[in-house]
GROMACS .gro file of C-alpha atoms in nm:
model
  360
    1MET     CA    1  -0.484   7.835   7.353
    2SER     CA    2  -0.686   8.087   7.591
    3SER     CA    3  -0.586   8.436   7.615
    4SER     CA    4  -0.658   8.675   7.896
    5VAL     CA    5  -0.909   8.989   7.961
    6LEU     CA    6  -0.745   9.240   7.672
    7HIS     CA    7  -0.827   9.571   7.815
    8HIS     CA    8  -0.792   9.844   7.567
    9SER     CA    9  -0.868  10.212   7.506
   10LEU     CA   10  -1.003  10.253   7.126
   11CYS     CA   11  -0.833  10.623   7.131
   12LEU     CA   12  -0.511  10.445   7.142
   13ILE     CA   13  -0.574  10.224   6.904
   14LEU     CA   14  -0.682  10.533   6.628
   15PHE     CA   15  -0.408  10.775   6.790
   16LEU     CA   16  -0.161  10.638   6.965
   17SER     CA   17  -0.132  10.248   7.096
   18LEU     CA   18  -0.276   9.947   7.187
   19LEU     CA   19  -0.214   9.809   7.498
   20LEU     CA   20  -0.288   9.502   7.570
   21CYS     CA   21  -0.304   9.374   7.903
   22LEU     CA   22  -0.226   9.037   8.093
   23ARG     CA   23  -0.507   8.961   8.324
   24ALA     CA   24  -0.514   8.675   8.607
   25SER     CA   25  -0.596   8.354   8.415
   26PRO     CA   26  -0.513   7.959   8.370
   27ASN     CA   27  -0.377   8.033   8.043
   28VAL     CA   28  -0.295   8.409   7.897
   29VAL     CA   29  -0.124   8.535   7.579
   30VAL     CA   30   0.109   8.868   7.670
   31VAL     CA   31   0.210   9.115   7.365
   32VAL     CA   32   0.420   9.371   7.351
   33THR     CA   33   0.352   9.721   7.237
   34SER     CA   34   0.526  10.062   7.161
   35SER     CA   35   0.451  10.419   7.090
   36SER     CA   36   0.549  10.768   7.192
   37GLN     CA   37   0.670  10.825   7.501
   38GLY     CA   38   0.403  10.889   7.623
   39GLY     CA   39   0.070  10.636   7.757
   40ASP     CA   40  -0.170  10.458   7.945
   41ASP     CA   41   0.082  10.285   8.132
   42LYS     CA   42  -0.176  10.077   8.354
   43GLN     CA   43  -0.190   9.853   8.021
   44ALA     CA   44   0.164   9.811   7.917
   45SER     CA   45   0.277   9.434   7.861
   46THR     CA   46   0.526   9.211   7.698
   47GLY     CA   47   0.591   8.935   7.427
   48HIS     CA   48   0.437   8.610   7.346
   49VAL     CA   49   0.482   8.384   7.598
   50GLU     CA   50   0.215   8.110   7.741
   51VAL     CA   51   0.134   8.084   8.102
   52SER     CA   52  -0.013   7.773   8.220
   53GLN     CA   53  -0.065   7.588   8.568
   54SER     CA   54   0.199   7.370   8.454
   55GLY     CA   55   0.496   7.630   8.339
   56LEU     CA   56   0.571   7.872   8.073
   57LYS     CA   57   0.595   7.762   7.677
   58ALA     CA   58   0.747   8.038   7.404
   59SER     CA   59   0.577   7.978   7.097
   60GLY     CA   60   0.593   8.135   6.752
   61LYS     CA   61   0.733   8.107   6.375
   62VAL     CA   62   1.132   8.126   6.346
   63SER     CA   63   1.380   8.228   6.064
   64GLN     CA   64   1.724   8.091   6.109
   65ARG     CA   65   1.844   8.471   5.992
   66THR     CA   66   1.964   8.710   6.267
   67GLN     CA   67   1.957   9.001   6.037
   68VAL     CA   68   1.636   9.036   5.942
   69THR     CA   69   1.400   9.297   5.732
   70GLU     CA   70   1.006   9.342   5.748
   71GLY     CA   71   0.985   9.092   5.477
   72ILE     CA   72   1.140   8.804   5.606
   73GLU     CA   73   1.110   8.467   5.420
   74ASP     CA   74   1.182   8.150   5.448
   75VAL     CA   75   0.996   8.083   5.817
   76LYS     CA   76   0.950   7.774   6.056
   77ARG     CA   77   0.778   7.685   6.338
   78LEU     CA   78   0.891   7.710   6.712
   79GLU     CA   79   0.860   7.429   6.931
   80THR     CA   80   0.740   7.478   7.254
   81PHE     CA   81   1.029   7.477   7.549
   82ASN     CA   82   1.019   7.361   7.906
   83ILE     CA   83   1.025   7.674   8.065
   84GLN     CA   84   1.021   7.681   8.480
   85PRO     CA   85   0.736   7.785   8.647
   86ASN     CA   86   0.775   8.065   8.859
   87SER     CA   87   1.096   8.208   8.647
   88LEU     CA   88   0.983   8.504   8.468
   89SER     CA   89   1.172   8.801   8.486
   90ILE     CA   90   1.238   9.147   8.282
   91SER     CA   91   1.429   9.424   8.225
   92GLY     CA   92   1.496   9.691   7.981
   93LEU     CA   93   1.712   9.996   7.900
   94SER     CA   94   1.563  10.363   7.882
   95SER     CA   95   1.198  10.357   7.706
   96GLY     CA   96   1.217   9.961   7.791
   97ALA     CA   97   1.354  10.017   8.174
   98PHE     CA   98   1.060  10.207   8.219
   99LEU     CA   99   0.836   9.990   8.009
  100SER     CA  100   0.913   9.731   8.240
  101VAL     CA  101   0.853   9.888   8.569
  102GLN     CA  102   0.485   9.933   8.423
  103PHE     CA  103   0.516   9.557   8.343
  104GLN     CA  104   0.599   9.469   8.680
  105PHE     CA  105   0.379   9.658   8.878
  106ALA     CA  106   0.079   9.589   8.661
  107HIS     CA  107   0.136   9.223   8.682
  108SER     CA  108   0.379   9.176   8.981
  109SER     CA  109   0.261   8.811   9.016
  110ARG     CA  110   0.388   8.671   8.739
  111VAL     CA  111   0.729   8.814   8.770
  112LEU     CA  112   0.984   8.759   9.017
  113GLY     CA  113   1.240   9.034   8.945
  114ALA     CA  114   1.342   9.329   8.739
  115GLY     CA  115   1.629   9.512   8.612
  116ILE     CA  116   1.580   9.863   8.528
  117VAL     CA  117   1.873  10.053   8.343
  118ALA     CA  118   1.826  10.416   8.287
  119GLY     CA  119   1.443  10.394   8.415
  120GLY     CA  120   1.207  10.601   8.628
  121PRO     CA  121   0.877  10.495   8.827
  122PHE     CA  122   0.556  10.360   8.777
  123TYR     CA  123   0.345  10.560   8.565
  124SER     CA  124   0.595  10.853   8.595
  125ALA     CA  125   0.513  10.996   8.286
  126LEU     CA  126   0.106  11.077   8.380
  127GLY     CA  127   0.000  10.916   8.057
  128ASN     CA  128   0.143  11.211   7.851
  129ALA     CA  129   0.470  11.253   7.633
  130PHE     CA  130   0.546  11.599   7.745
  131THR     CA  131   0.551  11.471   8.078
  132ALA     CA  132   0.799  11.205   7.973
  133GLN     CA  133   1.022  11.413   7.807
  134GLU     CA  134   1.006  11.695   8.110
  135ILE     CA  135   1.046  11.482   8.377
  136MET     CA  136   1.334  11.263   8.272
  137VAL     CA  137   1.589  11.550   8.336
  138HIS     CA  138   1.366  11.690   8.559
  139PRO     CA  139   1.341  11.452   8.844
  140GLU     CA  140   1.207  11.685   9.122
  141LEU     CA  141   0.908  11.721   8.921
  142ILE     CA  142   0.864  11.346   9.014
  143SER     CA  143   0.566  11.264   9.313
  144THR     CA  144   0.634  10.930   9.449
  145THR     CA  145   0.356  10.976   9.720
  146GLN     CA  146   0.109  11.051   9.433
  147LEU     CA  147   0.242  10.803   9.162
  148GLU     CA  148   0.192  10.562   9.464
  149LEU     CA  149  -0.151  10.624   9.559
  150PHE     CA  150  -0.235  10.571   9.211
  151ALA     CA  151  -0.058  10.280   9.170
  152GLU     CA  152  -0.264  10.191   9.475
  153GLU     CA  153  -0.602  10.332   9.327
  154CYS     CA  154  -0.523  10.078   9.009
  155ALA     CA  155  -0.471   9.756   9.244
  156LEU     CA  156  -0.788   9.844   9.421
  157THR     CA  157  -0.981   9.837   9.116
  158GLY     CA  158  -0.799   9.543   8.969
  159GLU     CA  159  -0.603   9.697   8.698
  160ILE     CA  160  -0.286   9.612   8.813
  161ASP     CA  161  -0.214   9.295   9.048
  162PRO     CA  162  -0.190   9.338   9.443
  163LEU     CA  163   0.133   9.565   9.529
  164SER     CA  164   0.200   9.339   9.800
  165ASN     CA  165   0.348   9.091   9.574
  166LEU     CA  166   0.635   9.394   9.504
  167ARG     CA  167   0.784   9.261   9.872
  168HIS     CA  168   0.907   8.913   9.729
  169HIS     CA  169   1.050   9.086   9.413
  170ARG     CA  170   1.427   9.103   9.371
  171VAL     CA  171   1.523   9.429   9.164
  172TYR     CA  172   1.854   9.594   8.984
  173ILE     CA  173   1.860   9.982   8.927
  174TYR     CA  174   2.126  10.099   8.698
  175SER     CA  175   2.185  10.483   8.648
  176GLY     CA  176   2.509  10.627   8.519
  177GLU     CA  177   2.667  10.931   8.673
  178GLY     CA  178   2.697  11.128   8.304
  179ASP     CA  179   2.364  10.957   8.189
  180THR     CA  180   2.264  11.324   7.958
  181VAL     CA  181   1.896  11.145   7.905
  182VAL     CA  182   1.772  11.017   8.166
  183HIS     CA  183   1.886  11.209   8.504
  184GLN     CA  184   2.030  10.966   8.744
  185GLY     CA  185   1.745  11.122   9.031
  186VAL     CA  186   1.487  10.975   8.837
  187SER     CA  187   1.626  10.632   8.928
  188LYS     CA  188   1.656  10.727   9.256
  189LYS     CA  189   1.297  10.798   9.241
  190LEU     CA  190   1.219  10.450   9.144
  191GLU     CA  191   1.418  10.310   9.439
  192GLU     CA  192   1.253  10.537   9.694
  193MET     CA  193   0.885  10.372   9.567
  194TYR     CA  194   1.016  10.048   9.579
  195HIS     CA  195   1.125  10.076   9.935
  196THR     CA  196   0.765  10.218   9.987
  197ASN     CA  197   0.678   9.889   9.885
  198GLU     CA  198   0.911   9.712  10.074
  199VAL     CA  199   1.080   9.499   9.819
  200GLU     CA  200   1.260   9.218   9.921
  201VAL     CA  201   1.600   9.311   9.736
  202VAL     CA  202   1.698   9.638   9.581
  203ARG     CA  203   2.067   9.663   9.444
  204THR     CA  204   2.173  10.016   9.273
  205VAL     CA  205   2.445  10.098   9.083
  206TYR     CA  206   2.487  10.484   9.076
  207ASN     CA  207   2.855  10.498   9.083
  208MET     CA  208   2.973  10.454   8.706
  209LYS     CA  209   3.075  10.749   8.503
  210SER     CA  210   2.870  10.634   8.176
  211GLU     CA  211   2.582  10.826   7.947
  212HIS     CA  212   2.295  10.672   7.828
  213GLY     CA  213   2.314  10.374   7.753
  214MET     CA  214   2.333   9.933   7.803
  215PRO     CA  215   2.669   9.881   7.945
  216THR     CA  216   2.923   9.583   7.882
  217LEU     CA  217   3.270   9.465   7.976
  218LYS     CA  218   3.404   9.525   7.610
  219GLN     CA  219   3.117   9.582   7.365
  220GLY     CA  220   3.027   9.881   7.184
  221ILE     CA  221   3.166  10.259   7.261
  222GLY     CA  222   3.305  10.476   7.515
  223CYS     CA  223   3.157  10.384   7.814
  224ASP     CA  224   3.100  10.831   7.850
  225LYS     CA  225   2.945  10.856   7.449
  226HIS     CA  226   2.604  10.904   7.374
  227PHE     CA  227   2.544  10.827   6.999
  228SER     CA  228   2.406  10.454   6.790
  229PRO     CA  229   2.389  10.180   6.898
  230PHE     CA  230   2.386  10.285   7.310
  231ILE     CA  231   2.597   9.989   7.393
  232LEU     CA  232   2.845  10.144   7.636
  233LYS     CA  233   3.222   9.961   7.661
  234CYS     CA  234   3.280  10.015   8.073
  235ASN     CA  235   3.439   9.739   8.167
  236TYR     CA  236   3.129   9.620   8.345
  237SER     CA  237   2.809   9.407   8.263
  238ALA     CA  238   2.510   9.521   8.317
  239SER     CA  239   2.329   9.220   8.185
  240GLY     CA  240   2.552   8.968   8.464
  241ASP     CA  241   2.491   9.181   8.728
  242LEU     CA  242   2.111   9.258   8.695
  243LEU     CA  243   2.051   8.868   8.588
  244GLN     CA  244   2.227   8.766   8.938
  245THR     CA  245   2.080   8.980   9.151
  246ILE     CA  246   1.708   8.916   8.984
  247TYR     CA  247   1.769   8.523   8.987
  248ASP     CA  248   1.957   8.582   9.359
  249GLN     CA  249   2.335   8.507   9.270
  250SER     CA  250   2.251   8.160   9.145
  251LEU     CA  251   2.426   8.190   8.830
  252VAL     CA  252   2.732   8.087   8.684
  253ALA     CA  253   2.932   8.376   8.536
  254PRO     CA  254   3.011   8.317   8.179
  255ASN     CA  255   3.413   8.307   8.040
  256ASP     CA  256   3.364   8.609   7.793
  257GLU     CA  257   3.077   8.793   7.673
  258ASP     CA  258   3.078   8.641   7.322
  259ASN     CA  259   3.062   8.339   7.464
  260PHE     CA  260   2.748   8.215   7.341
  261VAL     CA  261   2.599   8.089   7.000
  262LYS     CA  262   2.547   8.262   6.730
  263GLU     CA  263   2.267   8.010   6.582
  264ASN     CA  264   2.100   8.027   6.864
  265LEU     CA  265   1.961   8.393   6.835
  266ILE     CA  266   1.669   8.275   6.665
  267VAL     CA  267   1.365   8.538   6.441
  268VAL     CA  268   1.036   8.483   6.589
  269ASN     CA  269   0.716   8.653   6.436
  270GLN     CA  270   0.538   8.839   6.651
  271LYS     CA  271   0.310   8.976   6.392
  272GLU     CA  272   0.078   8.685   6.395
  273PHE     CA  273  -0.006   8.728   6.754
  274LEU     CA  274  -0.177   9.084   6.678
  275PRO     CA  275  -0.490   9.165   6.488
  276PRO     CA  276  -0.443   9.277   6.143
  277ILE     CA  277  -0.330   9.634   6.094
  278VAL     CA  278  -0.368   9.659   6.473
  279GLY     CA  279   0.087   9.597   6.468
  280HIS     CA  280   0.085   9.936   6.271
  281PHE     CA  281  -0.066  10.120   6.508
  282ILE     CA  282   0.101  10.040   6.850
  283GLY     CA  283   0.441  10.034   6.688
  284MET     CA  284   0.536   9.683   6.632
  285ALA     CA  285   0.811   9.508   6.434
  286ASP     CA  286   0.673   9.207   6.211
  287ASN     CA  287   0.940   9.016   6.433
  288ALA     CA  288   1.145   8.991   6.723
  289TYR     CA  289   1.399   8.763   6.845
  290VAL     CA  290   1.444   8.465   7.097
  291TYR     CA  291   1.767   8.389   7.227
  292VAL     CA  292   1.742   7.978   7.285
  293PRO     CA  293   2.055   7.816   7.484
  294SER     CA  294   2.179   7.535   7.345
  295GLY     CA  295   2.094   7.350   7.653
  296CYS     CA  296   1.736   7.442   7.633
  297GLN     CA  297   1.705   7.253   7.250
  298SER     CA  298   1.600   6.970   7.506
  299LYS     CA  299   1.243   6.931   7.602
  300ASP     CA  300   1.404   6.766   7.916
  301THR     CA  301   1.547   7.068   8.023
  302ALA     CA  302   1.363   7.290   8.251
  303CYS     CA  303   1.490   7.655   8.142
  304LYS     CA  304   1.421   8.036   8.269
  305LEU     CA  305   1.245   8.290   8.086
  306HIS     CA  306   1.427   8.655   8.083
  307VAL     CA  307   1.277   8.942   7.870
  308HIS     CA  308   1.455   9.254   7.783
  309PHE     CA  309   1.305   9.526   7.609
  310HIS     CA  310   1.532   9.752   7.381
  311GLY     CA  311   1.548  10.120   7.423
  312CYS     CA  312   1.472  10.381   7.161
  313LYS     CA  313   1.663  10.421   6.802
  314GLN     CA  314   1.771  10.019   6.876
  315SER     CA  315   1.506   9.804   6.721
  316TYR     CA  316   1.628   9.559   6.463
  317THR     CA  317   1.489   9.786   6.163
  318ALA     CA  318   1.705  10.034   6.297
  319ILE     CA  319   2.018   9.885   6.395
  320GLY     CA  320   1.997   9.511   6.270
  321ASP     CA  321   2.059   9.247   6.512
  322GLU     CA  322   2.374   9.497   6.686
  323TYR     CA  323   2.166   9.543   7.018
  324VAL     CA  324   2.056   9.225   7.079
  325MET     CA  325   2.369   9.029   6.950
  326HIS     CA  326   2.591   9.266   7.187
  327ASN     CA  327   2.429   9.379   7.482
  328GLY     CA  328   2.656   9.107   7.687
  329MET     CA  329   2.330   8.936   7.790
  330ASN     CA  330   2.317   8.601   7.550
  331ALA     CA  331   2.618   8.484   7.692
  332TRP     CA  332   2.463   8.467   8.062
  333ALA     CA  333   2.179   8.280   7.916
  334GLU     CA  334   2.383   8.029   7.717
  335ARG     CA  335   2.589   7.991   8.055
  336ASN     CA  336   2.245   7.878   8.254
  337ASN     CA  337   2.015   7.828   8.074
  338ILE     CA  338   1.803   8.127   8.025
  339ILE     CA  339   1.555   8.178   7.728
  340LEU     CA  340   1.581   8.556   7.668
  341LEU     CA  341   1.266   8.743   7.475
  342TYR     CA  342   1.373   9.028   7.226
  343PRO     CA  343   1.038   9.239   7.166
  344GLN     CA  344   1.106   9.444   6.898
  345THR     CA  345   0.958   9.812   6.788
  346LYS     CA  346   0.974  10.003   6.467
  347ALA     CA  347   0.946  10.369   6.420
  348THR     CA  348   0.628  10.511   6.286
  349ASP     CA  349   0.525  10.822   6.177
  350VAL     CA  350   0.145  10.760   6.252
  351PRO     CA  351   0.103  10.683   6.574
  352LEU     CA  352   0.403  10.938   6.620
  353ASN     CA  353   0.693  10.738   6.698
  354VAL     CA  354   1.019  10.863   6.495
  355TYR     CA  355   1.263  10.673   6.738
  356GLY     CA  356   1.045  10.353   6.773
  357CYS     CA  357   1.037  10.377   7.150
  358PHE     CA  358   0.851  10.132   7.411
  359ASP     CA  359   0.539  10.321   7.500
  360TRP     CA  360   0.570  10.406   7.859
   0.00000   0.00000   0.00000
């Protein structure tokens, strides 16, 4: 397998994180990174996927256990699956939502759409963790004009894909009226940036009285509550709505959020895709999750691929498999043959990332 050009910063390796950048080449390896809230967003990436001219392939080592620790045993080899070309989409919650936007802008030629739950504009933290904390509650500090100029400069120098690719994307934005962590105005700044780039479809949901978390039909805590695992019982499926938006309303709704096969959620060794030691310095856990629908187990079936980034305090090292089991996405994946990749972070003291957030 040939890899892409890996753009990295030695300073981030030593002090914050290493962000490996997917570049335009026939075959690429994409690696997820995490760190404190700030970081060099231009280089943000996702999980391990091989992208070739014939399509996408997900591979790695897996275990049949769904509740995992860092010292996982009985690891088996994951087969290669048949992934539809041009079917890659992304989504995320909170820090994972901000990261999704960075990836979408940086690699817009590879992605067909994004689902953003409690996220904000491209490079909104300006590479600074303190700025990140400020803009989440003070959207008036965000200048979309400045961010757009920066994005245009990055595109001109080849650091990110041409912004014109965004015109063909389909995006979903969710922000609860009661969100006390990421102010609704931050998400509206993202919407503004999408419209500036003439994104084809921008669906927004701003009228739910929810706190900060992932809205579901019936899973989790009260819709207006704010504590772990940040899964909200709102009688509304953000997962279903965002996937329907991205895939142009072509999906079939599952009968129930629990209507998926738990054994199809498998554990992938993501550490093997990072150089030795580096995994710790970028705050990535040893393992990630992949949900492989029953219909995708056969190599004869071409399936879609969706990558979802969790929020802070939601990795398996913090809450086990609770988030990946109950965010409402697996049932949609099972019903519609969508393979789900759930990259995982871990909390670290050095670099400082005590909540296990993705870097944005």
